[in-house]
Amino acid sequence: MRDLRRRKARDRHTRCVVEGVRAVEELLASPVALVGALVRDDLDTSPRGAALLAALDARGVRTEAVSERDFASAAETDAPQGVLVAAEIPERTLADLPRTGTILVLDGLQDPGNVGTILRTAAALGAAATVALPGTVDLWNAKVIRSAVGAHFRHLAFHASAEALLDHLRDHGIPLWGAVLGGTPVAEVQRVGHLALAVGNEGAGISALLSQRLDARVTIPITSGAESLNVAVATGILLHHLCTR
Amino acid sequence: MRDLRRRKARDRHTRCVVEGVRAVEELLASPVALVGALVRDDLDTSPRGAALLAALDARGVRTEAVSERDFASAAETDAPQGVLVAAEIPERTLADLPRTGTILVLDGLQDPGNVGTILRTAAALGAAATVALPGTVDLWNAKVIRSAVGAHFRHLAFHASAEALLDHLRDHGIPLWGAVLGGTPVAEVQRVGHLALAVGNEGAGISALLSQRLDARVTIPITSGAESLNVAVATGILLHHLCTR
């Protein structure tokens, strides 16, 4: 569990750690393969904790109960909820992308809370998939999983290179739209059934590589002089307009 | 500065503390009255810090430079950016509400990050005002101000009781809309020029008192089985639809 806090270890083992009751419940509701669980020895004293233990047992997951101190040393959060589950990171590639709907592209988003909230939003609003390009925080980071409340165990989400994504979009005739300043107001754009929507880094926006390949530039108009929108809020507004429902 | 970390002290003195370079820049760009500043003695070593000091001086703000240790003991954040400014909390009441536009109502929102992001969003999308009802975190809490990037120094935002708000809406014929589950999809509602939109507590939603007074119930449809939207993202989507632009 401790080893899997590091991105390199997660990449090598293709495993991640899911912390907290709510995210583990989401994980258990998904088809993702579970490797093992570490629980604090008082988890079974709450009804929800006991139910979780029973569900882990029913799935045949090897579970070890440890003292509060040992548990705290393995957990990444400050206020761990008493359960850590190691899971296989689903192997997904560009070939798995569906042939319809809105594909969200994260181009260098660095804040785990933002990326987690965006995954939760993409899943809720029915985006077809989320592709994270280099420069984006690891989707399988414990903080991202927690902010996403485990959304990416059900929502198709994975990392890919910008070049491979651009090739895929070109080969399949999928238009690439970008969230930029000074583009067409999103309320005025004509929706299409199949597109990729890129959102950029919190400060720098969309990378030069993607920027020069955009087929459409969309914007959320804001009040003059106001601070820009938070990227997770902006992505929610764009997806609400663009996702086929 | 230390005293003003407590809500009671802020209420008694009608003052708040603004931390961090970006939020102080916003504060300086607003007409809000400044009481005094505490800066870390190395603030003037960065160009942006030096510019901030010059701006405080130009506004005639009494500024005291202290050691890193003293500064850290006064700051509320873990990684303080070297500047704290005490400011008068603007006195605003229901009588200040404009006679047009969308009035956002926060009904028991407890997370400072969510409330700050919502204030930033309301300001950016051109909401007319934000009214926080009891049960909502103090708008003048340092974490809220930081998450809002000081948006409420320009955006009309204040606390009021639910009863007083409901009386005001009735007296002025302003319809009260609420964000709920199972209402009319927001994309299908007919926009109106003047309304109040209530968003509720992260877990419990809108209070019973407001719920029974709603003139319209709006919803953001989500994928079956998905986790609900984050309240700041949901508010952004609703305001984007409802604000007169």
PDB file of C-alpha atoms in Angstrom, chain A residues 10-201:
ATOM      1  CA  ARG A  10       1.618   2.285  -9.691  1.00  0.00           C
ATOM      2  CA  ASP A  11       2.817   2.309 -13.303  1.00  0.00           C
ATOM      3  CA  ARG A  12       5.072  -0.704 -12.763  1.00  0.00           C
ATOM      4  CA  HIS A  13       2.463  -2.814 -10.963  1.00  0.00           C
ATOM      5  CA  THR A  14      -0.584  -1.322 -12.803  1.00  0.00           C
ATOM      6  CA  ARG A  15      -2.219  -1.147  -9.415  1.00  0.00           C
ATOM      7  CA  CYS A  16      -3.655   1.685  -7.363  1.00  0.00           C
ATOM      8  CA  VAL A  17      -4.923   2.190  -3.823  1.00  0.00           C
ATOM      9  CA  VAL A  18      -8.455   3.279  -3.069  1.00  0.00           C
ATOM     10  CA  GLU A  19      -9.017   4.980   0.288  1.00  0.00           C
ATOM     11  CA  GLY A  20     -12.222   5.699   2.144  1.00  0.00           C
ATOM     12  CA  VAL A  21     -15.609   4.080   2.487  1.00  0.00           C
ATOM     13  CA  ARG A  22     -17.455   5.871  -0.342  1.00  0.00           C
ATOM     14  CA  ALA A  23     -14.774   5.302  -2.985  1.00  0.00           C
ATOM     15  CA  VAL A  24     -14.388   1.647  -1.983  1.00  0.00           C
ATOM     16  CA  GLU A  25     -18.155   1.188  -2.297  1.00  0.00           C
ATOM     17  CA  GLU A  26     -17.905   2.562  -5.868  1.00  0.00           C
ATOM     18  CA  LEU A  27     -14.971   0.242  -6.542  1.00  0.00           C
ATOM     19  CA  LEU A  28     -16.941  -2.768  -5.290  1.00  0.00           C
ATOM     20  CA  ALA A  29     -19.835  -1.818  -7.589  1.00  0.00           C
ATOM     21  CA  SER A  30     -17.462  -1.891 -10.588  1.00  0.00           C
ATOM     22  CA  PRO A  31     -15.945  -4.836 -12.462  1.00  0.00           C
ATOM     23  CA  VAL A  32     -12.387  -3.728 -11.536  1.00  0.00           C
ATOM     24  CA  ALA A  33     -10.196  -6.555 -10.164  1.00  0.00           C
ATOM     25  CA  LEU A  34      -9.304  -6.232  -6.485  1.00  0.00           C
ATOM     26  CA  VAL A  35      -5.900  -7.300  -5.178  1.00  0.00           C
ATOM     27  CA  GLY A  36      -6.279  -7.044  -1.404  1.00  0.00           C
ATOM     28  CA  ALA A  37      -7.517  -4.860   1.429  1.00  0.00           C
ATOM     29  CA  LEU A  38      -6.022  -3.385   4.566  1.00  0.00           C
ATOM     30  CA  VAL A  39      -8.506  -2.348   7.256  1.00  0.00           C
ATOM     31  CA  ARG A  40      -8.232  -0.733  10.648  1.00  0.00           C
ATOM     32  CA  ASP A  41      -9.197  -3.241  13.334  1.00  0.00           C
ATOM     33  CA  ASP A  42     -12.214  -1.133  14.415  1.00  0.00           C
ATOM     34  CA  LEU A  43     -13.792  -0.953  10.932  1.00  0.00           C
ATOM     35  CA  ASP A  44     -16.402  -3.604  11.782  1.00  0.00           C
ATOM     36  CA  THR A  45     -17.754  -1.540  14.704  1.00  0.00           C
ATOM     37  CA  SER A  46     -19.785   0.704  12.351  1.00  0.00           C
ATOM     38  CA  PRO A  47     -22.674  -0.792  10.339  1.00  0.00           C
ATOM     39  CA  ARG A  48     -21.324   0.673   7.086  1.00  0.00           C
ATOM     40  CA  GLY A  49     -17.826  -0.633   7.864  1.00  0.00           C
ATOM     41  CA  ALA A  50     -19.196  -4.090   8.685  1.00  0.00           C
ATOM     42  CA  ALA A  51     -21.167  -4.112   5.418  1.00  0.00           C
ATOM     43  CA  LEU A  52     -18.000  -3.181   3.536  1.00  0.00           C
ATOM     44  CA  LEU A  53     -16.074  -6.022   5.190  1.00  0.00           C
ATOM     45  CA  ALA A  54     -18.831  -8.457   4.243  1.00  0.00           C
ATOM     46  CA  ALA A  55     -18.759  -7.203   0.642  1.00  0.00           C
ATOM     47  CA  LEU A  56     -14.968  -7.596   0.453  1.00  0.00           C
ATOM     48  CA  ASP A  57     -15.320 -11.109   1.846  1.00  0.00           C
ATOM     49  CA  ALA A  58     -18.069 -11.966  -0.652  1.00  0.00           C
ATOM     50  CA  ARG A  59     -15.764 -10.864  -3.484  1.00  0.00           C
ATOM     51  CA  GLY A  60     -13.058 -13.154  -2.052  1.00  0.00           C
ATOM     52  CA  VAL A  61     -10.673 -10.270  -1.376  1.00  0.00           C
ATOM     53  CA  ARG A  62      -7.817 -11.035   0.989  1.00  0.00           C
ATOM     54  CA  THR A  63      -8.299  -8.606   3.906  1.00  0.00           C
ATOM     55  CA  GLU A  64      -5.917  -7.881   6.736  1.00  0.00           C
ATOM     56  CA  ALA A  65      -6.894  -5.981   9.905  1.00  0.00           C
ATOM     57  CA  VAL A  66      -4.171  -3.892  11.524  1.00  0.00           C
ATOM     58  CA  SER A  67      -3.803  -1.497  14.449  1.00  0.00           C
ATOM     59  CA  GLU A  68      -4.702   2.173  14.144  1.00  0.00           C
ATOM     60  CA  ARG A  69      -1.026   3.125  14.048  1.00  0.00           C
ATOM     61  CA  ASP A  70      -0.079   0.679  11.320  1.00  0.00           C
ATOM     62  CA  PHE A  71      -3.135   1.677   9.340  1.00  0.00           C
ATOM     63  CA  ALA A  72      -2.299   5.384   9.597  1.00  0.00           C
ATOM     64  CA  SER A  73       1.229   4.720   8.335  1.00  0.00           C
ATOM     65  CA  ALA A  74      -0.146   3.017   5.209  1.00  0.00           C
ATOM     66  CA  ALA A  75      -2.945   5.497   4.441  1.00  0.00           C
ATOM     67  CA  GLU A  76      -2.266   8.620   2.421  1.00  0.00           C
ATOM     68  CA  THR A  77      -5.025  10.815   3.822  1.00  0.00           C
ATOM     69  CA  ASP A  78      -4.828  12.668   7.117  1.00  0.00           C
ATOM     70  CA  ALA A  79      -8.147  11.328   8.342  1.00  0.00           C
ATOM     71  CA  PRO A  80      -8.284   7.803   6.936  1.00  0.00           C
ATOM     72  CA  GLN A  81     -11.680   6.101   7.155  1.00  0.00           C
ATOM     73  CA  GLY A  82     -10.318   2.679   8.030  1.00  0.00           C
ATOM     74  CA  VAL A  83     -10.185   0.934   4.659  1.00  0.00           C
ATOM     75  CA  LEU A  84      -7.601   0.737   1.878  1.00  0.00           C
ATOM     76  CA  VAL A  85      -8.092  -1.488  -1.139  1.00  0.00           C
ATOM     77  CA  ALA A  86      -5.448  -2.256  -3.747  1.00  0.00           C
ATOM     78  CA  ALA A  87      -6.991  -2.657  -7.196  1.00  0.00           C
ATOM     79  CA  GLU A  88      -5.795  -3.413 -10.703  1.00  0.00           C
ATOM     80  CA  ILE A  89      -5.703  -0.283 -12.851  1.00  0.00           C
ATOM     81  CA  PRO A  90      -7.946  -1.162 -15.810  1.00  0.00           C
ATOM     82  CA  GLU A  91      -5.912  -1.465 -19.040  1.00  0.00           C
ATOM     83  CA  ARG A  92      -7.526   0.896 -21.485  1.00  0.00           C
ATOM     84  CA  THR A  93      -6.230   2.454 -24.672  1.00  0.00           C
ATOM     85  CA  LEU A  94      -7.393   4.722 -27.469  1.00  0.00           C
ATOM     86  CA  ALA A  95      -8.743   1.632 -29.232  1.00  0.00           C
ATOM     87  CA  ASP A  96     -11.356   1.389 -26.456  1.00  0.00           C
ATOM     88  CA  LEU A  97     -12.803   4.823 -27.217  1.00  0.00           C
ATOM     89  CA  PRO A  98     -16.454   4.628 -28.238  1.00  0.00           C
ATOM     90  CA  ARG A  99     -17.522   5.779 -31.707  1.00  0.00           C
ATOM     91  CA  THR A 100     -19.956   8.354 -30.392  1.00  0.00           C
ATOM     92  CA  GLY A 101     -20.335  10.979 -27.688  1.00  0.00           C
ATOM     93  CA  THR A 102     -17.989  13.520 -26.160  1.00  0.00           C
ATOM     94  CA  ILE A 103     -14.422  12.527 -25.335  1.00  0.00           C
ATOM     95  CA  LEU A 104     -12.954  14.812 -22.687  1.00  0.00           C
ATOM     96  CA  VAL A 105      -9.221  15.542 -23.044  1.00  0.00           C
ATOM     97  CA  LEU A 106      -7.230  16.801 -20.037  1.00  0.00           C
ATOM     98  CA  ASP A 107      -4.221  18.727 -21.343  1.00  0.00           C
ATOM     99  CA  GLY A 108      -1.824  19.223 -18.446  1.00  0.00           C
ATOM    100  CA  LEU A 109      -4.191  19.614 -15.481  1.00  0.00           C
ATOM    101  CA  GLN A 110      -2.129  19.467 -12.324  1.00  0.00           C
ATOM    102  CA  ASP A 111      -4.421  19.789  -9.334  1.00  0.00           C
ATOM    103  CA  PRO A 112      -5.634  16.377  -8.056  1.00  0.00           C
ATOM    104  CA  GLY A 113      -8.825  17.898  -6.613  1.00  0.00           C
ATOM    105  CA  ASN A 114      -9.706  19.533  -9.937  1.00  0.00           C
ATOM    106  CA  VAL A 115      -8.993  16.366 -11.922  1.00  0.00           C
ATOM    107  CA  GLY A 116     -10.998  14.228  -9.498  1.00  0.00           C
ATOM    108  CA  THR A 117     -13.952  16.620  -9.608  1.00  0.00           C
ATOM    109  CA  ILE A 118     -13.748  16.644 -13.411  1.00  0.00           C
ATOM    110  CA  LEU A 119     -13.844  12.827 -13.582  1.00  0.00           C
ATOM    111  CA  ARG A 120     -16.867  12.793 -11.266  1.00  0.00           C
ATOM    112  CA  THR A 121     -18.519  15.428 -13.477  1.00  0.00           C
ATOM    113  CA  ALA A 122     -17.667  13.655 -16.742  1.00  0.00           C
ATOM    114  CA  ALA A 123     -19.171  10.423 -15.426  1.00  0.00           C
ATOM    115  CA  ALA A 124     -22.308  12.183 -14.119  1.00  0.00           C
ATOM    116  CA  LEU A 125     -22.924  14.184 -17.299  1.00  0.00           C
ATOM    117  CA  GLY A 126     -22.390  11.181 -19.547  1.00  0.00           C
ATOM    118  CA  ALA A 127     -19.120  12.011 -21.308  1.00  0.00           C
ATOM    119  CA  ALA A 128     -18.031   8.999 -23.360  1.00  0.00           C
ATOM    120  CA  ALA A 129     -14.491   8.924 -21.933  1.00  0.00           C
ATOM    121  CA  THR A 130     -11.702  11.010 -20.426  1.00  0.00           C
ATOM    122  CA  VAL A 131      -8.170  10.946 -21.866  1.00  0.00           C
ATOM    123  CA  ALA A 132      -5.363  12.466 -19.776  1.00  0.00           C
ATOM    124  CA  LEU A 133      -2.371  13.799 -21.718  1.00  0.00           C
ATOM    125  CA  PRO A 134       1.192  14.081 -20.331  1.00  0.00           C
ATOM    126  CA  GLY A 135       1.537  16.874 -17.788  1.00  0.00           C
ATOM    127  CA  THR A 136      -1.752  15.860 -16.184  1.00  0.00           C
ATOM    128  CA  VAL A 137      -1.647  14.446 -12.651  1.00  0.00           C
ATOM    129  CA  ASP A 138      -1.875  10.642 -12.466  1.00  0.00           C
ATOM    130  CA  LEU A 139      -5.553   9.638 -12.649  1.00  0.00           C
ATOM    131  CA  TRP A 140      -4.786   6.790 -10.226  1.00  0.00           C
ATOM    132  CA  ASN A 141      -3.354   9.037  -7.528  1.00  0.00           C
ATOM    133  CA  ALA A 142      -5.244   8.479  -4.236  1.00  0.00           C
ATOM    134  CA  LYS A 143      -6.324  12.145  -4.036  1.00  0.00           C
ATOM    135  CA  VAL A 144      -7.758  12.063  -7.551  1.00  0.00           C
ATOM    136  CA  ILE A 145      -9.642   8.847  -6.820  1.00  0.00           C
ATOM    137  CA  ARG A 146     -11.040  10.339  -3.623  1.00  0.00           C
ATOM    138  CA  SER A 147     -12.134  13.611  -5.298  1.00  0.00           C
ATOM    139  CA  ALA A 148     -13.688  11.590  -8.112  1.00  0.00           C
ATOM    140  CA  VAL A 149     -15.456   9.383  -5.533  1.00  0.00           C
ATOM    141  CA  GLY A 150     -14.207   6.477  -7.603  1.00  0.00           C
ATOM    142  CA  ALA A 151     -15.961   7.676 -10.787  1.00  0.00           C
ATOM    143  CA  HIS A 152     -13.195   6.289 -12.995  1.00  0.00           C
ATOM    144  CA  PHE A 153     -13.937   2.739 -11.966  1.00  0.00           C
ATOM    145  CA  ARG A 154     -17.082   3.064 -14.088  1.00  0.00           C
ATOM    146  CA  HIS A 155     -16.174   5.919 -16.445  1.00  0.00           C
ATOM    147  CA  LEU A 156     -13.649   5.124 -19.206  1.00  0.00           C
ATOM    148  CA  ALA A 157     -10.540   7.106 -18.252  1.00  0.00           C
ATOM    149  CA  PHE A 158      -6.872   6.592 -19.127  1.00  0.00           C
ATOM    150  CA  HIS A 159      -3.589   8.255 -20.061  1.00  0.00           C
ATOM    151  CA  ALA A 160      -2.338   8.635 -23.641  1.00  0.00           C
ATOM    152  CA  SER A 161       0.248  10.706 -25.493  1.00  0.00           C
ATOM    153  CA  ALA A 162      -0.861  13.827 -27.342  1.00  0.00           C
ATOM    154  CA  GLU A 163       0.557  12.486 -30.615  1.00  0.00           C
ATOM    155  CA  ALA A 164      -1.300   9.170 -30.326  1.00  0.00           C
ATOM    156  CA  LEU A 165      -4.537  10.963 -29.460  1.00  0.00           C
ATOM    157  CA  LEU A 166      -4.201  13.379 -32.383  1.00  0.00           C
ATOM    158  CA  ASP A 167      -3.533  10.447 -34.753  1.00  0.00           C
ATOM    159  CA  HIS A 168      -6.585   8.631 -33.420  1.00  0.00           C
ATOM    160  CA  LEU A 169      -8.826  11.665 -33.853  1.00  0.00           C
ATOM    161  CA  ARG A 170      -7.557  12.239 -37.409  1.00  0.00           C
ATOM    162  CA  ASP A 171      -7.896   8.564 -38.387  1.00  0.00           C
ATOM    163  CA  HIS A 172     -11.474   8.436 -37.117  1.00  0.00           C
ATOM    164  CA  GLY A 173     -12.541  11.876 -38.308  1.00  0.00           C
ATOM    165  CA  ILE A 174     -13.322  13.084 -34.792  1.00  0.00           C
ATOM    166  CA  PRO A 175     -13.208  16.888 -34.481  1.00  0.00           C
ATOM    167  CA  LEU A 176     -11.087  18.386 -31.704  1.00  0.00           C
ATOM    168  CA  TRP A 177     -12.655  21.276 -29.830  1.00  0.00           C
ATOM    169  CA  GLY A 178     -10.813  23.342 -27.255  1.00  0.00           C
ATOM    170  CA  ALA A 179     -11.883  25.466 -24.275  1.00  0.00           C
ATOM    171  CA  VAL A 180     -10.089  28.771 -24.836  1.00  0.00           C
ATOM    172  CA  LEU A 181     -10.446  32.478 -24.139  1.00  0.00           C
ATOM    173  CA  GLY A 182     -12.064  34.519 -26.899  1.00  0.00           C
ATOM    174  CA  GLY A 183     -13.690  31.653 -28.799  1.00  0.00           C
ATOM    175  CA  THR A 184     -17.343  31.053 -29.677  1.00  0.00           C
ATOM    176  CA  PRO A 185     -19.647  31.271 -26.649  1.00  0.00           C
ATOM    177  CA  VAL A 186     -20.589  27.699 -25.803  1.00  0.00           C
ATOM    178  CA  ALA A 187     -24.321  28.543 -25.690  1.00  0.00           C
ATOM    179  CA  GLU A 188     -24.084  29.505 -29.382  1.00  0.00           C
ATOM    180  CA  VAL A 189     -22.261  26.479 -30.763  1.00  0.00           C
ATOM    181  CA  GLN A 190     -24.060  23.809 -32.731  1.00  0.00           C
ATOM    182  CA  ARG A 191     -23.807  20.513 -30.882  1.00  0.00           C
ATOM    183  CA  VAL A 192     -22.354  17.510 -32.689  1.00  0.00           C
ATOM    184  CA  GLY A 193     -22.722  13.863 -31.724  1.00  0.00           C
ATOM    185  CA  HIS A 194     -19.072  12.912 -31.651  1.00  0.00           C
ATOM    186  CA  LEU A 195     -16.201  15.173 -30.668  1.00  0.00           C
ATOM    187  CA  ALA A 196     -13.169  15.514 -28.414  1.00  0.00           C
ATOM    188  CA  LEU A 197     -13.138  18.494 -26.041  1.00  0.00           C
ATOM    189  CA  ALA A 198      -9.773  19.628 -24.677  1.00  0.00           C
ATOM    190  CA  VAL A 199      -9.446  21.600 -21.450  1.00  0.00           C
ATOM    191  CA  GLY A 200      -6.064  22.994 -20.504  1.00  0.00           C
ATOM    192  CA  ASN A 201      -3.747  23.584 -17.594  1.00  0.00           C
TER     193      ASN A 201
END
